[in-house]
Amino acid sequence: SQRQAAAALGYILTRRRGRQRLLLLDMDGTITMSRFVLELARATGQEAALMELLDNAADDAATRSDRIAALFRFVHRQHFERVARAAPLRPGVSEFINRMRRAVFMVGVLSDSYFIAADIMRRRVFADFALAHLLQFDADVCTGQLRLNPAFLLPPGIDDEPVCKSHVLRRFRADDGGPPLLECWAVGDNLNDLGLLRLADRAFAIEPKAAALHDEPRITVIQSFEELL
């Protein structure tokens, strides 16, 4: 219940405290050097099964996420936390986030992965909040069931991807609980970040994994957070 409350966008919006600037960072490949789910699969002996799911182009994003979550059924919560704490961070990311917070940006970590990992990353880099999907646990053991975070789902009246990080930004801009959002920066590295990067006022792709990010005129390609500092 506590994890679900902390991962809810409504709760996060109450903590905006009048800030009108927002920085949204992807987790896998942006804040970290690798993908959390891949490191977890390696740690739990599920790497081969995970690679089969990742290579299956027939599955949509939601179906693939459900199948991947099922791989980690019976894995103890401590395994998730241990992998998240050990994941190498990109050099300069914490310094960049601290600089942006001093410039009165609210800073969030977004992930298509799991909140249990994203929240640990949030604390490691001193971000304000994390948004990711929720794995279900019973007595600290993963049930393999996944609950998609509603903040990532398509808002009414929008014709776009059904599950996308860009919808988080749309909901921040629609928030009428305080002064309007004036500016959003976003940093990502792969195709699943493209919708968010297109919607942001300033967008950066760090060592992008997909050619499409190079081809977008509004996206600035960078090699490190030191460039932004």
Coordinates of C-alpha atoms in Angstrom, one line a residue:
S1 CA 0.0 0.0 0.0
Q2 CA 2.8 2.4 0.8
R3 CA 4.6 1.6 -2.5
Q4 CA 1.3 2.2 -4.4
A5 CA 0.7 5.5 -2.7
A6 CA 4.3 6.7 -3.4
A7 CA 4.0 5.7 -7.1
A8 CA 0.7 7.5 -7.6
L9 CA 0.8 10.7 -9.8
G10 CA -1.8 12.4 -7.6
Y11 CA 0.4 12.2 -4.6
I12 CA 3.4 13.4 -6.6
L13 CA 1.5 16.4 -7.9
T14 CA 0.7 17.5 -4.3
R15 CA 4.5 17.7 -3.7
R16 CA 5.1 20.1 -6.7
R17 CA 4.9 23.0 -4.3
G18 CA 4.4 25.6 -7.0
R19 CA 7.4 24.6 -9.0
Q20 CA 6.9 25.4 -12.7
R21 CA 9.8 23.6 -14.2
L22 CA 10.1 19.8 -14.6
L23 CA 13.0 17.5 -15.5
L24 CA 12.0 13.9 -16.5
L25 CA 14.8 11.3 -16.9
D26 CA 14.5 7.7 -18.2
M27 CA 16.0 5.2 -15.9
D28 CA 17.4 2.3 -18.0
G29 CA 20.4 3.4 -20.2
T30 CA 20.0 7.0 -19.1
I31 CA 20.5 7.2 -15.4
T32 CA 22.0 3.7 -15.3
M33 CA 24.5 2.2 -17.8
S34 CA 22.4 -1.0 -18.3
R35 CA 18.8 -2.2 -18.1
F36 CA 17.5 -3.2 -14.7
V37 CA 15.4 -6.1 -16.0
L38 CA 18.4 -7.6 -17.8
E39 CA 20.6 -7.4 -14.7
L40 CA 17.8 -8.9 -12.6
A41 CA 17.4 -11.8 -15.1
R42 CA 21.1 -12.5 -14.9
A43 CA 21.0 -12.5 -11.1
T44 CA 18.1 -14.9 -11.1
G45 CA 19.1 -17.3 -13.9
Q46 CA 16.4 -16.0 -16.3
E47 CA 18.5 -14.3 -18.9
A48 CA 17.9 -16.7 -21.8
A49 CA 14.1 -16.7 -21.1
L50 CA 14.2 -12.9 -21.0
M51 CA 16.0 -12.6 -24.3
E52 CA 13.4 -14.7 -26.0
L53 CA 10.6 -12.4 -24.8
L54 CA 12.6 -9.3 -25.9
D55 CA 13.1 -10.7 -29.4
N56 CA 9.4 -11.5 -29.8
A57 CA 8.1 -8.7 -32.1
A58 CA 4.6 -10.2 -32.1
D59 CA 3.8 -9.0 -28.5
D60 CA 2.6 -5.5 -27.8
A61 CA 4.3 -3.5 -25.0
A62 CA 1.7 -4.4 -22.3
T63 CA 1.8 -8.1 -23.2
R64 CA 5.6 -8.2 -23.2
S65 CA 5.7 -6.4 -19.8
D66 CA 3.3 -9.0 -18.4
R67 CA 5.3 -11.9 -19.7
I68 CA 8.5 -10.5 -18.4
A69 CA 7.1 -9.9 -15.0
A70 CA 6.0 -13.5 -14.8
L71 CA 9.6 -14.6 -15.1
F72 CA 10.3 -13.2 -11.7
R73 CA 7.6 -15.1 -9.9
F74 CA 8.9 -16.3 -6.5
V75 CA 11.9 -14.0 -6.5
H76 CA 12.3 -12.3 -3.2
R77 CA 12.1 -8.5 -2.8
Q78 CA 15.7 -8.4 -1.6
H79 CA 16.9 -9.6 -5.0
F80 CA 15.2 -6.6 -6.7
E81 CA 16.6 -4.2 -4.2
R82 CA 20.1 -5.6 -4.4
V83 CA 20.3 -5.4 -8.2
A84 CA 18.9 -1.8 -8.1
R85 CA 21.5 -0.7 -5.5
A86 CA 24.4 -2.3 -7.5
A87 CA 23.5 -0.9 -10.9
P88 CA 26.3 1.5 -12.1
L89 CA 25.1 5.1 -12.5
R90 CA 26.2 7.3 -15.4
P91 CA 28.9 9.7 -14.4
G92 CA 27.6 13.2 -13.6
V93 CA 24.0 12.3 -13.3
S94 CA 23.6 13.1 -9.6
E95 CA 25.5 16.4 -10.1
F96 CA 23.2 17.3 -13.0
I97 CA 20.1 16.6 -11.0
N98 CA 21.3 18.6 -8.1
R99 CA 22.1 21.5 -10.4
M100 CA 18.6 21.4 -11.9
R101 CA 16.9 21.2 -8.5
R102 CA 18.8 24.3 -7.4
A103 CA 17.3 25.9 -10.5
V104 CA 13.9 25.1 -9.1
F105 CA 13.2 22.1 -11.3
M106 CA 11.1 19.2 -10.0
V107 CA 13.0 16.1 -11.0
G108 CA 11.5 12.7 -11.7
V109 CA 12.7 9.3 -12.8
L110 CA 10.5 7.5 -15.3
S111 CA 10.8 3.8 -16.1
D112 CA 9.0 1.1 -18.1
S113 CA 10.5 -1.2 -15.5
Y114 CA 9.4 -1.6 -11.8
F115 CA 8.8 1.0 -9.1
I116 CA 10.7 -1.1 -6.5
A117 CA 13.8 -0.4 -8.6
A118 CA 13.0 3.1 -9.8
D119 CA 12.4 4.4 -6.3
I120 CA 15.8 3.1 -5.2
M121 CA 17.4 4.9 -8.2
R122 CA 15.5 8.1 -7.2
R123 CA 17.1 8.0 -3.8
R124 CA 20.5 7.3 -5.3
V125 CA 20.5 10.3 -7.6
F126 CA 18.5 12.6 -5.3
A127 CA 15.5 13.0 -7.6
D128 CA 12.1 14.2 -6.2
F129 CA 10.0 11.3 -7.4
A130 CA 9.8 8.1 -9.4
L131 CA 7.1 6.7 -11.6
A132 CA 7.1 3.1 -12.9
H133 CA 4.9 0.1 -13.0
L134 CA 4.1 -1.9 -9.8
L135 CA 5.0 -5.5 -9.3
Q136 CA 2.8 -7.3 -6.8
F137 CA 4.5 -9.0 -3.7
D138 CA 3.0 -11.4 -1.2
A139 CA 5.1 -11.6 2.0
D140 CA 8.0 -10.0 0.2
V141 CA 7.9 -12.6 -2.6
C142 CA 7.0 -11.5 -6.1
T143 CA 3.7 -13.0 -7.5
G144 CA 4.7 -12.3 -11.1
Q145 CA 1.7 -10.0 -11.5
L146 CA 2.2 -6.5 -12.9
R147 CA 0.0 -3.4 -12.5
L148 CA 0.6 -0.7 -15.1
N149 CA 0.9 2.7 -13.6
P150 CA -2.1 4.8 -14.6
A151 CA 0.1 7.8 -15.2
F152 CA 1.6 6.1 -18.3
L153 CA -1.8 5.2 -19.8
L154 CA -3.4 7.2 -22.7
P155 CA -5.5 10.2 -21.4
P156 CA -9.0 10.6 -22.8
G157 CA -9.3 12.4 -26.1
I158 CA -5.7 11.7 -27.2
D159 CA -4.8 9.6 -30.2
D160 CA -1.4 8.1 -29.4
E161 CA 0.4 5.1 -28.0
P162 CA -1.8 3.3 -25.3
V163 CA 1.2 3.2 -22.8
C164 CA 3.9 5.8 -23.0
K165 CA 6.1 8.0 -20.8
S166 CA 4.8 11.1 -22.8
H167 CA 1.4 10.7 -21.0
V168 CA 3.1 11.5 -17.7
L169 CA 4.1 14.9 -19.1
R170 CA 0.6 15.5 -20.4
R171 CA -0.8 14.9 -17.0
F172 CA 1.7 17.3 -15.4
R173 CA 0.7 20.0 -17.9
A174 CA -3.0 19.3 -17.2
D175 CA -2.6 19.7 -13.4
D176 CA -4.7 22.6 -12.1
G177 CA -3.7 22.2 -8.5
G178 CA -1.1 25.0 -8.7
P179 CA 0.6 27.4 -11.1
P180 CA 0.9 26.0 -14.7
L181 CA 4.0 24.1 -15.8
L182 CA 6.1 26.5 -17.9
E183 CA 9.0 24.2 -19.0
C184 CA 9.9 20.6 -19.2
W185 CA 13.3 19.0 -20.0
A186 CA 13.6 15.3 -20.8
V187 CA 16.5 12.9 -21.1
G188 CA 16.3 9.5 -22.7
D189 CA 18.2 7.0 -24.8
N190 CA 15.9 4.7 -26.8
L191 CA 12.8 4.4 -28.9
N192 CA 10.5 4.0 -25.8
D193 CA 11.6 7.5 -24.8
L194 CA 10.8 9.1 -28.2
G195 CA 7.2 10.2 -27.4
L196 CA 8.4 11.9 -24.2
L197 CA 11.3 13.6 -26.0
R198 CA 9.1 14.9 -28.8
L199 CA 6.7 16.4 -26.2
A200 CA 9.3 18.1 -24.0
D201 CA 10.4 21.7 -24.4
R202 CA 14.0 20.7 -24.4
A203 CA 15.0 17.1 -25.2
F204 CA 18.3 15.3 -24.9
A205 CA 19.2 11.8 -26.1
I206 CA 22.3 10.4 -24.2
E207 CA 24.3 7.9 -26.3
P208 CA 21.0 7.0 -28.2
K209 CA 20.4 3.4 -29.0
A210 CA 18.1 4.1 -32.0
A211 CA 18.7 6.0 -35.2
A212 CA 15.3 7.7 -34.9
L213 CA 16.6 9.8 -32.0
H214 CA 19.4 11.1 -34.1
D215 CA 17.0 12.1 -36.8
E216 CA 14.7 14.2 -34.7
P217 CA 15.6 17.9 -35.2
R218 CA 14.3 18.9 -31.7
I219 CA 16.4 16.3 -29.9
T220 CA 20.0 17.2 -28.9
V221 CA 22.3 14.2 -28.9
I222 CA 24.8 14.1 -26.0
Q223 CA 27.4 11.6 -24.9
S224 CA 27.5 12.4 -21.2
F225 CA 25.8 14.4 -18.4
E226 CA 29.0 16.4 -18.2
E227 CA 27.9 18.1 -21.4
L228 CA 24.8 19.3 -19.8
L229 CA 26.7 20.5 -16.7

